[in-house]
mmCIF file of C-alpha atoms in Angstrom:
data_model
loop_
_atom_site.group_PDB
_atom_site.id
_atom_site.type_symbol
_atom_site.label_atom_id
_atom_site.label_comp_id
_atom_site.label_asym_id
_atom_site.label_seq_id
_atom_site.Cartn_x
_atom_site.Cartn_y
_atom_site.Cartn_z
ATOM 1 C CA UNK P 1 300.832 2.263 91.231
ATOM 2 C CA UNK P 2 301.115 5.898 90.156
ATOM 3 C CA UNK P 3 302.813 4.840 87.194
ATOM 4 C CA UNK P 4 299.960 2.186 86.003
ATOM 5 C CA UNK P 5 298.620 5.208 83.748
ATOM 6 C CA UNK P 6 301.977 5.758 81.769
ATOM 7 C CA UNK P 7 302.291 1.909 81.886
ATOM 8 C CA UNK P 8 298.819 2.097 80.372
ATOM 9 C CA UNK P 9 299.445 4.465 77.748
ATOM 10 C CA UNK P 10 303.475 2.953 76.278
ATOM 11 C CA UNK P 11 301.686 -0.747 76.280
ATOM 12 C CA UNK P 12 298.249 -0.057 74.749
ATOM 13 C CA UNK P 13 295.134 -0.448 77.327
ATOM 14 C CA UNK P 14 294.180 -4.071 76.492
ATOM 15 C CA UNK P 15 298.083 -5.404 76.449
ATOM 16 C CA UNK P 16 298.848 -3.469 80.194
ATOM 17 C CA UNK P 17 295.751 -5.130 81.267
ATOM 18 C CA UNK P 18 296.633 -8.824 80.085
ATOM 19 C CA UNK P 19 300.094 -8.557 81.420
ATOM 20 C CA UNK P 20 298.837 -6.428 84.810
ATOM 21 C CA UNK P 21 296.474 -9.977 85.055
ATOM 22 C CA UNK P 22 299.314 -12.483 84.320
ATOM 23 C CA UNK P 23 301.710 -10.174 86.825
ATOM 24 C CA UNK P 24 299.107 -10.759 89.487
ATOM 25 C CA UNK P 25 298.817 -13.953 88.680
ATOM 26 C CA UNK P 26 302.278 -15.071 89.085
ATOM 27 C CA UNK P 27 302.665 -13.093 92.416
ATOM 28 C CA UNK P 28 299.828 -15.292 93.533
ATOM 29 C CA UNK P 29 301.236 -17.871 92.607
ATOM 30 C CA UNK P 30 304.460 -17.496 94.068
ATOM 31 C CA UNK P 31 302.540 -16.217 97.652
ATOM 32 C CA UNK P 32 301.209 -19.503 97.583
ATOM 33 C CA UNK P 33 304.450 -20.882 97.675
ATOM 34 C CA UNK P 34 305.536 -18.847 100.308
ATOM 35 C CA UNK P 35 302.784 -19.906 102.129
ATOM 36 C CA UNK P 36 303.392 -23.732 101.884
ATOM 37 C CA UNK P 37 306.883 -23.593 102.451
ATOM 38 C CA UNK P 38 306.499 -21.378 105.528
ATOM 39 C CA UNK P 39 303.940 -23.518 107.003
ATOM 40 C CA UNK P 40 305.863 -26.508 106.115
ATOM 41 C CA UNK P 41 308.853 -25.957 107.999
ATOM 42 C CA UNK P 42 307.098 -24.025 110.606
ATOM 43 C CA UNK P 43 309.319 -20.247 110.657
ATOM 44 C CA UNK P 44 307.414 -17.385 110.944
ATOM 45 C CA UNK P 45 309.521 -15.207 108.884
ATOM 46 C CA UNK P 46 310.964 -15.157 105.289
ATOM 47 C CA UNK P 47 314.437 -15.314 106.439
ATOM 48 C CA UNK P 48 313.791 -18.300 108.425
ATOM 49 C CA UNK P 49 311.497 -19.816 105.671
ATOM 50 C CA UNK P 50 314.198 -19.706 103.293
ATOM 51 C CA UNK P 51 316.824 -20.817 105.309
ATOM 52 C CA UNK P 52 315.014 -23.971 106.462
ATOM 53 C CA UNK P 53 313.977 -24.970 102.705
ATOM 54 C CA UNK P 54 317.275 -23.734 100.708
ATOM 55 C CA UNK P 55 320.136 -23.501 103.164
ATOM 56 C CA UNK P 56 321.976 -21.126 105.124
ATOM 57 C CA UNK P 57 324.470 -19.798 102.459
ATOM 58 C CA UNK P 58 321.009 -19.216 100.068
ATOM 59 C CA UNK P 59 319.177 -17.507 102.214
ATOM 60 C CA UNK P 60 322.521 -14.989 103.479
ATOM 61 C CA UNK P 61 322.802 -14.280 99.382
ATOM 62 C CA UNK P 62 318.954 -13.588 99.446
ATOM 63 C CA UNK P 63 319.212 -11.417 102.848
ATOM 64 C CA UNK P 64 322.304 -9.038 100.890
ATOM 65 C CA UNK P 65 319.984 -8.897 97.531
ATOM 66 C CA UNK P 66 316.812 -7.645 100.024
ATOM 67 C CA UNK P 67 318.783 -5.587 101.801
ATOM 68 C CA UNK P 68 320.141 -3.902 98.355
ATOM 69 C CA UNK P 69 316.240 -4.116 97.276
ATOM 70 C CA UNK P 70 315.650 -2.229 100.184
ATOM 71 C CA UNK P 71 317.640 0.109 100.225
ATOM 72 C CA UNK P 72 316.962 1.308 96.480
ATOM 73 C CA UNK P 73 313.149 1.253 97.122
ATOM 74 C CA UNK P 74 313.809 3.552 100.256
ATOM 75 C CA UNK P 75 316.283 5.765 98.113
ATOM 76 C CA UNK P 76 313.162 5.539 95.346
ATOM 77 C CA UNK P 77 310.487 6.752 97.541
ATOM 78 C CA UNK P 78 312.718 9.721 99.092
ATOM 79 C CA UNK P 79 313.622 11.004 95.449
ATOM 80 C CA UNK P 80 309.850 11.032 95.105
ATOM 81 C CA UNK P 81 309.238 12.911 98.542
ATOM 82 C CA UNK P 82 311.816 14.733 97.749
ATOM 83 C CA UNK P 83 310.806 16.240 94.193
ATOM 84 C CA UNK P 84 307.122 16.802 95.377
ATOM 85 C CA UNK P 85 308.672 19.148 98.479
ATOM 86 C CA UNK P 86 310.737 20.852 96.166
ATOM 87 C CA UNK P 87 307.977 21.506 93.400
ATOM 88 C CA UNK P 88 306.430 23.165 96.680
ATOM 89 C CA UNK P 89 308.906 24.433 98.220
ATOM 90 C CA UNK P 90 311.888 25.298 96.169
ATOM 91 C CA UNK P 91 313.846 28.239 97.152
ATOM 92 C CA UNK P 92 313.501 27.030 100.798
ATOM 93 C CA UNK P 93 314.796 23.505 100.088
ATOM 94 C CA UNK P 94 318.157 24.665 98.271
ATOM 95 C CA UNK P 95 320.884 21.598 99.100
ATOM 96 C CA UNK P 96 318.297 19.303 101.499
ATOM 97 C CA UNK P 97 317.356 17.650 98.635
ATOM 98 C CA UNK P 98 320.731 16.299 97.208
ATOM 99 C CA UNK P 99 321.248 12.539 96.883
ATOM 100 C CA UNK P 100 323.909 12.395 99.324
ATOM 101 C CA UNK P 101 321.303 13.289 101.554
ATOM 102 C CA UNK P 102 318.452 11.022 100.343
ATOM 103 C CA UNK P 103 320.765 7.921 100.518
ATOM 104 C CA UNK P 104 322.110 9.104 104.067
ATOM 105 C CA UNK P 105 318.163 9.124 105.253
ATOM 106 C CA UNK P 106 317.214 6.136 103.505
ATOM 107 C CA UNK P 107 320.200 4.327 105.467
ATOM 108 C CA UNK P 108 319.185 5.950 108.635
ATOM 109 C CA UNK P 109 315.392 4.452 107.509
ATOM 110 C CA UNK P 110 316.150 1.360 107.023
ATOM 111 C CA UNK P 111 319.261 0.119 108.766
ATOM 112 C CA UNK P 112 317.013 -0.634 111.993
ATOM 113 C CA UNK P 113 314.456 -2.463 110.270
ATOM 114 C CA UNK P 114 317.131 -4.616 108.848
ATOM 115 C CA UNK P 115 318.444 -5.913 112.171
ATOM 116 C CA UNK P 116 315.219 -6.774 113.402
ATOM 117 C CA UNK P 117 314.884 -10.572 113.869
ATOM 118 C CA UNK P 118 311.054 -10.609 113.709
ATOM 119 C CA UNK P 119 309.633 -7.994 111.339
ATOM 120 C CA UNK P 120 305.955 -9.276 112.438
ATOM 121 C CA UNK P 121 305.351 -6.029 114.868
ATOM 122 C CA UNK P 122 305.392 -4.598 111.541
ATOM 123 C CA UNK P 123 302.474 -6.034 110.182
ATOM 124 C CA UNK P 124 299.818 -3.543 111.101
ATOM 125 C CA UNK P 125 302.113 -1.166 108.688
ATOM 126 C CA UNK P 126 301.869 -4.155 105.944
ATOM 127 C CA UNK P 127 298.147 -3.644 106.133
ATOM 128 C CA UNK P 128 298.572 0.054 106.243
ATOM 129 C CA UNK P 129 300.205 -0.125 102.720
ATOM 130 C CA UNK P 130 298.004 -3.097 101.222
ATOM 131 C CA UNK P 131 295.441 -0.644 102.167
ATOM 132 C CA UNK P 132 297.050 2.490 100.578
ATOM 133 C CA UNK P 133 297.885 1.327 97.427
ATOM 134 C CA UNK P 134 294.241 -0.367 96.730
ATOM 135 C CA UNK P 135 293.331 2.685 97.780
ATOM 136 C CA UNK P 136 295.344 4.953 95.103
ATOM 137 C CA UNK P 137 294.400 2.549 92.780
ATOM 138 C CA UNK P 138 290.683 2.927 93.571
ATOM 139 C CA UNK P 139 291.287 6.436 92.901
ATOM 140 C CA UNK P 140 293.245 6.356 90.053
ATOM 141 C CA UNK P 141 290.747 4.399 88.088
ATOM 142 C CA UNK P 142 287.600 6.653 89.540
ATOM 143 C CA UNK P 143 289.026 9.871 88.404
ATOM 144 C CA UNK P 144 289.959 8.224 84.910
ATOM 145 C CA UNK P 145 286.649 7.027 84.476
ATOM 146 C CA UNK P 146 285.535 11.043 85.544
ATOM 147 C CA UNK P 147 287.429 12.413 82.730
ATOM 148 C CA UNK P 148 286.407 9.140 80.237
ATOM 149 C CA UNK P 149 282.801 10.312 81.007
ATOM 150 C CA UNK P 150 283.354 13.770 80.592
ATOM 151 C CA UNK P 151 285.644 14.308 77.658
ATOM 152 C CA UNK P 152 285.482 10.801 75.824
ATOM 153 C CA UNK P 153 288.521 8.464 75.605
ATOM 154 C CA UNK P 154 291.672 10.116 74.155
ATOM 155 C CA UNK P 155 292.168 9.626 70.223
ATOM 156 C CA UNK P 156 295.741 8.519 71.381
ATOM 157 C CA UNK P 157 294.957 5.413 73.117
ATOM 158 C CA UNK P 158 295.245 1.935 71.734
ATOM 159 C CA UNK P 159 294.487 -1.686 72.379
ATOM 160 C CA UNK P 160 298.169 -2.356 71.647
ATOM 161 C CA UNK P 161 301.532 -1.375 70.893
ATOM 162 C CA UNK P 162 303.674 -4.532 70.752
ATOM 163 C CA UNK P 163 306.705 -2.610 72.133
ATOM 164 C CA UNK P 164 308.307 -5.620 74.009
ATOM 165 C CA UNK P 165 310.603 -3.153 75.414
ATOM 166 C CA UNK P 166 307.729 -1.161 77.057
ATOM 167 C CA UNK P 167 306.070 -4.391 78.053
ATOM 168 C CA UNK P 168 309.109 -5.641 80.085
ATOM 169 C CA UNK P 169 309.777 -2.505 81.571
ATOM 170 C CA UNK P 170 305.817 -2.856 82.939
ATOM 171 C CA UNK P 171 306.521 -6.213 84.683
ATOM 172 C CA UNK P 172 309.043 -3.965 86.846
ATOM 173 C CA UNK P 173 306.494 -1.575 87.191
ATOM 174 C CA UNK P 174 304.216 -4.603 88.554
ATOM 175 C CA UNK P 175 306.693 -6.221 90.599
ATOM 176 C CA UNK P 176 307.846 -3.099 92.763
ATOM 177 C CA UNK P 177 303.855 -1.754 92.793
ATOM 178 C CA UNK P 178 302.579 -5.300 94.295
ATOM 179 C CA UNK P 179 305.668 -6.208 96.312
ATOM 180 C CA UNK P 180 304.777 -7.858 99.168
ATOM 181 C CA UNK P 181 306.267 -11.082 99.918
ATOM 182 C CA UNK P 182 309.266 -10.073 102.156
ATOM 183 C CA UNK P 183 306.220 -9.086 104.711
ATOM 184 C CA UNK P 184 303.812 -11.850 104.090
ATOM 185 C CA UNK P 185 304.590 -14.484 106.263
ATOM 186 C CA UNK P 186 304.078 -12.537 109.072
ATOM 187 C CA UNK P 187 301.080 -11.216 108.072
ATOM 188 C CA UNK P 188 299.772 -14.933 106.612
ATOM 189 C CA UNK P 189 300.783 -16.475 110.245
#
């Protein structure tokens, strides 16, 4: 979500908005899906879900892909943490911050909440982060509209850029901002 600005600015405002819309869209879409399926075969989980529709062997090679998923968007968020503490805290920080150590804590992170059968005592911290990130993004478009009000909008922005290669890199940008559907069976059931 904190890159929807940047996102914003390589696309052109009316082109990140159209694709942000037809991201959303899709996601929808594909939660709806989710959804049917789920309550079709009656699991309560995505694992489960999966296995039941697509077969065992499908849903293992979808269980090693989410685990790899995982495991990046850990290591992604921890590389964040990690270069906010040392823009605070630099000299005192001096070899925490490597990535041998990120990827060690990440594993550490998320190794337990890969063995757990049924991630649904987790969903109070689904609606934790639902909540956060409408929240940042509440924010993020409130103190935009501050600075529109005060200083005008930029001479640099435009409607659209037609860089394809900006525009597909925004769909990843979408995908790992609104992901949710490992987690939303649980929270749908």
């Amino acid at each position: 979500v904190l890159l929807f600005p940047q996102v914003m600015a390589r696309n052109g405002f009316v082109v990140a908005t159209v694709s942000m819309l037809v991201a959303v869209l899709l996601m929808g879409l594909t939660l709806h899906i989710l959804a049917v399926v789920a309550q079709k075969v009656q699991r309560k989980t995505f694992q489960d879900a999966l296995a039941a529709s697509v077969g065992v062997a499908a849903a293992k090679g979808v269980d090693i892909t989410m685990s790899l998923y995982l495991f990046g968007t850990c290591a992604s968020y921890l590389v964040l943490i990690s270069d906010q503490l040392q823009a605070m805290f630099a000299p005192q920080l001096d070899g925490w911050t490597t990535r041998f150590i990120i990827l060690t804590i990440a594993a550490i992170c998320e190794v337990p909440l890969m063995v757990m059968r049924d991630i649904s005592l987790l969903a109070a911290t689904s609606a934790f982060g639902v909540f956060t990130n409408i929240l940042v993004a509440v924010d993020i478009v409130y103190e935009c509209s501050l600075h529109v009000a005060a200083h005008g909008v930029h001479p640099g922005v435009t409607a659209a850029t037609w860089d394809w290669g900006a525009l597909a890199s925004a769909f990843g940008t979408y995908a790992f901002s609104f992901q949710c559907h490992l987690i939303f069976i649980p929270v749908f059931f």
